[in-house]
mmCIF file of C-alpha atoms and ligand atoms in Angstrom:
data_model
loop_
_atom_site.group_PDB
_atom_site.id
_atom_site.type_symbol
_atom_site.label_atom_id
_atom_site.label_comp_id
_atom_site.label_asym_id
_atom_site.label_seq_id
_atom_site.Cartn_x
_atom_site.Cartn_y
_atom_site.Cartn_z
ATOM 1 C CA UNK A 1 0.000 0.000 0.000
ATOM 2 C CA UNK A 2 2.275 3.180 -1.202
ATOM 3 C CA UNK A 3 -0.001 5.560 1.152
ATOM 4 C CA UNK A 4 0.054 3.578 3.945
ATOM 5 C CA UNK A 5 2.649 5.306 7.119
ATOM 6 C CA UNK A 6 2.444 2.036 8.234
ATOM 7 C CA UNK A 7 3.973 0.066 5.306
ATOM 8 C CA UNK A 8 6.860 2.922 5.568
ATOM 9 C CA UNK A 9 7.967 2.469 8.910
ATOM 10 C CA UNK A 10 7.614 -0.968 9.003
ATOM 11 C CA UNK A 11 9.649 -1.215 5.311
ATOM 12 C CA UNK A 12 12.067 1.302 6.673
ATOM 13 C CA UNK A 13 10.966 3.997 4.241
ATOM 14 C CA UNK A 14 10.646 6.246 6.960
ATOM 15 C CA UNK A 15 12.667 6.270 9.881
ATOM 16 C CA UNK A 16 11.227 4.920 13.605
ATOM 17 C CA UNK A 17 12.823 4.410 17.321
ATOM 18 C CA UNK A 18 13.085 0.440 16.720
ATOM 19 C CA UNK A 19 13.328 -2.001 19.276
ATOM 20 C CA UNK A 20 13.305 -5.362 17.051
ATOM 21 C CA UNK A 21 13.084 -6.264 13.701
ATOM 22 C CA UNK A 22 12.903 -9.358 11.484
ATOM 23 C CA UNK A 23 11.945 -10.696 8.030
ATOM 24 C CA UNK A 24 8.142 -9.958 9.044
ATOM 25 C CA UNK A 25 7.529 -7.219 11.819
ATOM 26 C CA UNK A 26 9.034 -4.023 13.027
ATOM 27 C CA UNK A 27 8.244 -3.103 16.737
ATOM 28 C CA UNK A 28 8.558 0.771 17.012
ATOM 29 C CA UNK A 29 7.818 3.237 20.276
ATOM 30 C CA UNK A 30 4.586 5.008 19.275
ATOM 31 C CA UNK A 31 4.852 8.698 19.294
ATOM 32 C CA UNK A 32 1.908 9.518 21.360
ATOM 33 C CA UNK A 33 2.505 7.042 23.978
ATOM 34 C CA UNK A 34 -0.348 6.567 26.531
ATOM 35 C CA UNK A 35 2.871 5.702 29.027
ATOM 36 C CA UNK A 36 6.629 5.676 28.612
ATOM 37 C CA UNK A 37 7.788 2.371 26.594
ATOM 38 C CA UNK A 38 4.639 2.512 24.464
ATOM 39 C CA UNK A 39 5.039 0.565 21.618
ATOM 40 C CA UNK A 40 3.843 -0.950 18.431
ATOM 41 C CA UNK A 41 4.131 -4.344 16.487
ATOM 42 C CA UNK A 42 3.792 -3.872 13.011
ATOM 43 C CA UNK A 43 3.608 -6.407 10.232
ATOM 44 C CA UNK A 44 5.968 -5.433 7.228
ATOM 45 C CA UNK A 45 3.559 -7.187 4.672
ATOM 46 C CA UNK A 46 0.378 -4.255 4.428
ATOM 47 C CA UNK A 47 -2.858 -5.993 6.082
ATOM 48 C CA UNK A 48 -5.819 -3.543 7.037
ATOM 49 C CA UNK A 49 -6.992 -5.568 10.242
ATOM 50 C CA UNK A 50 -7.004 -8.962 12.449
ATOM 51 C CA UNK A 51 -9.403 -10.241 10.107
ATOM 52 C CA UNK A 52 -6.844 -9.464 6.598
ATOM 53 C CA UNK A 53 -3.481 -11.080 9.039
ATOM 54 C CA UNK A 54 -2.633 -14.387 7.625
ATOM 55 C CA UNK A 55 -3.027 -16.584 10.850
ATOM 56 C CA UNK A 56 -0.108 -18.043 10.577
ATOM 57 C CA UNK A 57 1.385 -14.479 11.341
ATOM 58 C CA UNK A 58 -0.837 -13.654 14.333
ATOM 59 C CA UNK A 59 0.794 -16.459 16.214
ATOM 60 C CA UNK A 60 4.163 -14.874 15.477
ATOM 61 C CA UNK A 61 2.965 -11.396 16.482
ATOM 62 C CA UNK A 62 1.445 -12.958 19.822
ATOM 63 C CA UNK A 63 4.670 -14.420 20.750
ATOM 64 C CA UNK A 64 6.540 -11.070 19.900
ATOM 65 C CA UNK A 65 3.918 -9.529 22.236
ATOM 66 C CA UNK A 66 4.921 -11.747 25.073
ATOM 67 C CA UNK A 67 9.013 -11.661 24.390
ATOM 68 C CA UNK A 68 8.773 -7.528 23.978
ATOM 69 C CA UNK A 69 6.665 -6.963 26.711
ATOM 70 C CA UNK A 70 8.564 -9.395 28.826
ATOM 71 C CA UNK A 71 11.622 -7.286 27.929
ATOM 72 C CA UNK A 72 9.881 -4.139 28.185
ATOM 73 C CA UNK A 73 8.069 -4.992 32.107
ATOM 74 C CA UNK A 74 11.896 -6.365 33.316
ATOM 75 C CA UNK A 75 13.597 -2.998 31.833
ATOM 76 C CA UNK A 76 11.017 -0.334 33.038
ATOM 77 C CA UNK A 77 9.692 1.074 36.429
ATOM 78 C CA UNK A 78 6.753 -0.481 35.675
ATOM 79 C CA UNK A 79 4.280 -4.017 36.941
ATOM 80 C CA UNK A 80 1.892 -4.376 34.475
ATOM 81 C CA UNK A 81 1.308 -4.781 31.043
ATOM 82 C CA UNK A 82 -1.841 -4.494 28.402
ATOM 83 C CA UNK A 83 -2.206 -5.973 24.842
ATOM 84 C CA UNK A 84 -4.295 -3.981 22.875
ATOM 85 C CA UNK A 85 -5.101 -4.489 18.992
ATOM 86 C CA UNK A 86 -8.295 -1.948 17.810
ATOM 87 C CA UNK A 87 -10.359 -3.137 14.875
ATOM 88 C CA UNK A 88 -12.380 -0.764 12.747
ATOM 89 C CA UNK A 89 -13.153 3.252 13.597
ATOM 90 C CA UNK A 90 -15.547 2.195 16.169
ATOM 91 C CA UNK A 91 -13.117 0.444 17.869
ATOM 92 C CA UNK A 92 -10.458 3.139 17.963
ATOM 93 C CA UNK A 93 -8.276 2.297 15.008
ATOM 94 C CA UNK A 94 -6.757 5.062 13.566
ATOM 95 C CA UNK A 95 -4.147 3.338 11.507
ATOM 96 C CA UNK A 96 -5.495 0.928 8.725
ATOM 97 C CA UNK A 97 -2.609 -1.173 9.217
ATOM 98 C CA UNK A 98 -2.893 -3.983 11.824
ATOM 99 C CA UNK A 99 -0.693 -3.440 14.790
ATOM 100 C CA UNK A 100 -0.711 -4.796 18.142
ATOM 101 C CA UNK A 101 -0.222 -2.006 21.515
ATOM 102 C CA UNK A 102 2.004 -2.806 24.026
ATOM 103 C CA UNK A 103 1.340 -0.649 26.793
ATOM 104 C CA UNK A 104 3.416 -0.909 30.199
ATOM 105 C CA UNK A 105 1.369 0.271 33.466
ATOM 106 C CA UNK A 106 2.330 1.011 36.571
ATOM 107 C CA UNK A 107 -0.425 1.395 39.700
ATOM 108 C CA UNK A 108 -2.140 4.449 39.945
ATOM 109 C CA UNK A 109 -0.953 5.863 36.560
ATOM 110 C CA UNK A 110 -3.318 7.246 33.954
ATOM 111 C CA UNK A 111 -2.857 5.363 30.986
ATOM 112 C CA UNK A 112 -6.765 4.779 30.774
ATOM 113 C CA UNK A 113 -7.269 1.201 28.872
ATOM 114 C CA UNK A 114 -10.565 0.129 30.520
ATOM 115 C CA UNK A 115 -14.471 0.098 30.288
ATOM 116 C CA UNK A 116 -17.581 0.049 31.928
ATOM 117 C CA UNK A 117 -18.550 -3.842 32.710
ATOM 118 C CA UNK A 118 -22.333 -4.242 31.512
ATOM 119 C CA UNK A 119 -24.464 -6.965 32.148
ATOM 120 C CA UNK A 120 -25.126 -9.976 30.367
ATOM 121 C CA UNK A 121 -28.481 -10.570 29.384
ATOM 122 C CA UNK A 122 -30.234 -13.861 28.521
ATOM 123 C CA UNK A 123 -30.962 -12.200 24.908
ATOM 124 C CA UNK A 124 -27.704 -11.527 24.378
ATOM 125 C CA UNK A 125 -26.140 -14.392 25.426
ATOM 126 C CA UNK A 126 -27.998 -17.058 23.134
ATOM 127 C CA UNK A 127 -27.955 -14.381 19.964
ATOM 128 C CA UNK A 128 -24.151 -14.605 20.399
ATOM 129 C CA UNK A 129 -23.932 -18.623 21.177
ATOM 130 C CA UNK A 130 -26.066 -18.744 18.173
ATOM 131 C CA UNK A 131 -23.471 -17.540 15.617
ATOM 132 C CA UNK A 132 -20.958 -20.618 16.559
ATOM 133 C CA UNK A 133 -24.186 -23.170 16.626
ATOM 134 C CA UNK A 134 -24.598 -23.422 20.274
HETATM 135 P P1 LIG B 1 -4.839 2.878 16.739
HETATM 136 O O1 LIG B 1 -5.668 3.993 17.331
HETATM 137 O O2 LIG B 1 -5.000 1.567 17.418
HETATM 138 O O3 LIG B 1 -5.006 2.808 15.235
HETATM 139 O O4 LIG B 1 -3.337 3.311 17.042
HETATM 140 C C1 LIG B 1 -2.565 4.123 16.224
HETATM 141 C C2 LIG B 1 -1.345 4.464 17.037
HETATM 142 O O5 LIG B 1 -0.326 4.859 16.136
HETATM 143 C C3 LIG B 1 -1.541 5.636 18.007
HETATM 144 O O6 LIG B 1 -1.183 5.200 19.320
HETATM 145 C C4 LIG B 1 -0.607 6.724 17.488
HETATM 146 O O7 LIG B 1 -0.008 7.453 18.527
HETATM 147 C C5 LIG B 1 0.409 5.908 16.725
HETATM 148 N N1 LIG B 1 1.065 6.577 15.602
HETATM 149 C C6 LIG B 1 0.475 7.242 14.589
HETATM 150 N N2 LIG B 1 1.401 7.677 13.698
HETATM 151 C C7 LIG B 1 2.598 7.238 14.168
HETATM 152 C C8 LIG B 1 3.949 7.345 13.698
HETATM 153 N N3 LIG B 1 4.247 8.001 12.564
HETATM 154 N N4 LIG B 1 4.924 6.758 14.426
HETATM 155 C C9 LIG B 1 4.635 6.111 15.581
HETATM 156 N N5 LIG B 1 3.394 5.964 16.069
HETATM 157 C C10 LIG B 1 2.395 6.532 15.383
HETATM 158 ZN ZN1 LIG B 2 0.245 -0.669 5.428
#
């Protein structure tokens, strides 16, 4: 994708602050980090969303997830950890390139990944069980 920003960082077209690299991702510190080590796993080969990532390379990006973070949670003042991959506007992408968040937390900061637990209603529940045949 020749307009993607995406497809330029990750293909080295424009620079980044890189913390790995191989033959199929780039992880990069994002620049408007919700806390310091904020970073990003992006796939060099252009895919919109989960849905367009070849499977194969969602396991790969997983384990980078766990071996980055790991690296980043040892390194940093920091405890905690959240995985975060947005799907679609209403979601909260903003980048129409898949990439996966890794966002270090600490107790009491104000990085802000959370929602407002619902309820799970009867309705809901078999509607949903009801796509997978259950
Ligand atoms: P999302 O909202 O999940 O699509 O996340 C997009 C992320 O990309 C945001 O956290 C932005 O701060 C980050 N971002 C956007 N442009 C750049 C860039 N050129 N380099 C690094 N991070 C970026
Ligand atoms: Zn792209």
């Amino acid at each position: 994708m020749s307009d993607c920003i995406f497809c330029k960082i990750a293909n080295g077209e424009i620079p980044s602050a890189t913390l790995y690299e191989d033959d199929d991702f780039r992880v990069i510190l994002d620049l408007g980090p919700a806390s310091k080590g904020h970073s990003l796993i992006l796939p060099k080969a252009h895919a919109a969303n989960i849905f367009e990532m070849p499977r194969d390379l969602l396991g790969k990006a997983m384990a980078l997830a766990g071996d980055i973070g790991e690296k980043l949670v040892k390194g940093l003042p920091c405890d905690g950890l959240n995985v975060v991959q947005n799907n679609g506007e209403s979601a909260g992408q903003t980048v129409f390139h898949f990439h996966i968040h890794l966002i270090p937390r600490m107790k009491d900061d104000h990085a802000g990944v959370s929602w407002k637990p619902g309820t799970l209603t009867e309705e809901d529940k078999q509607a949903v069980l009801a796509i997978f045949g259950k």
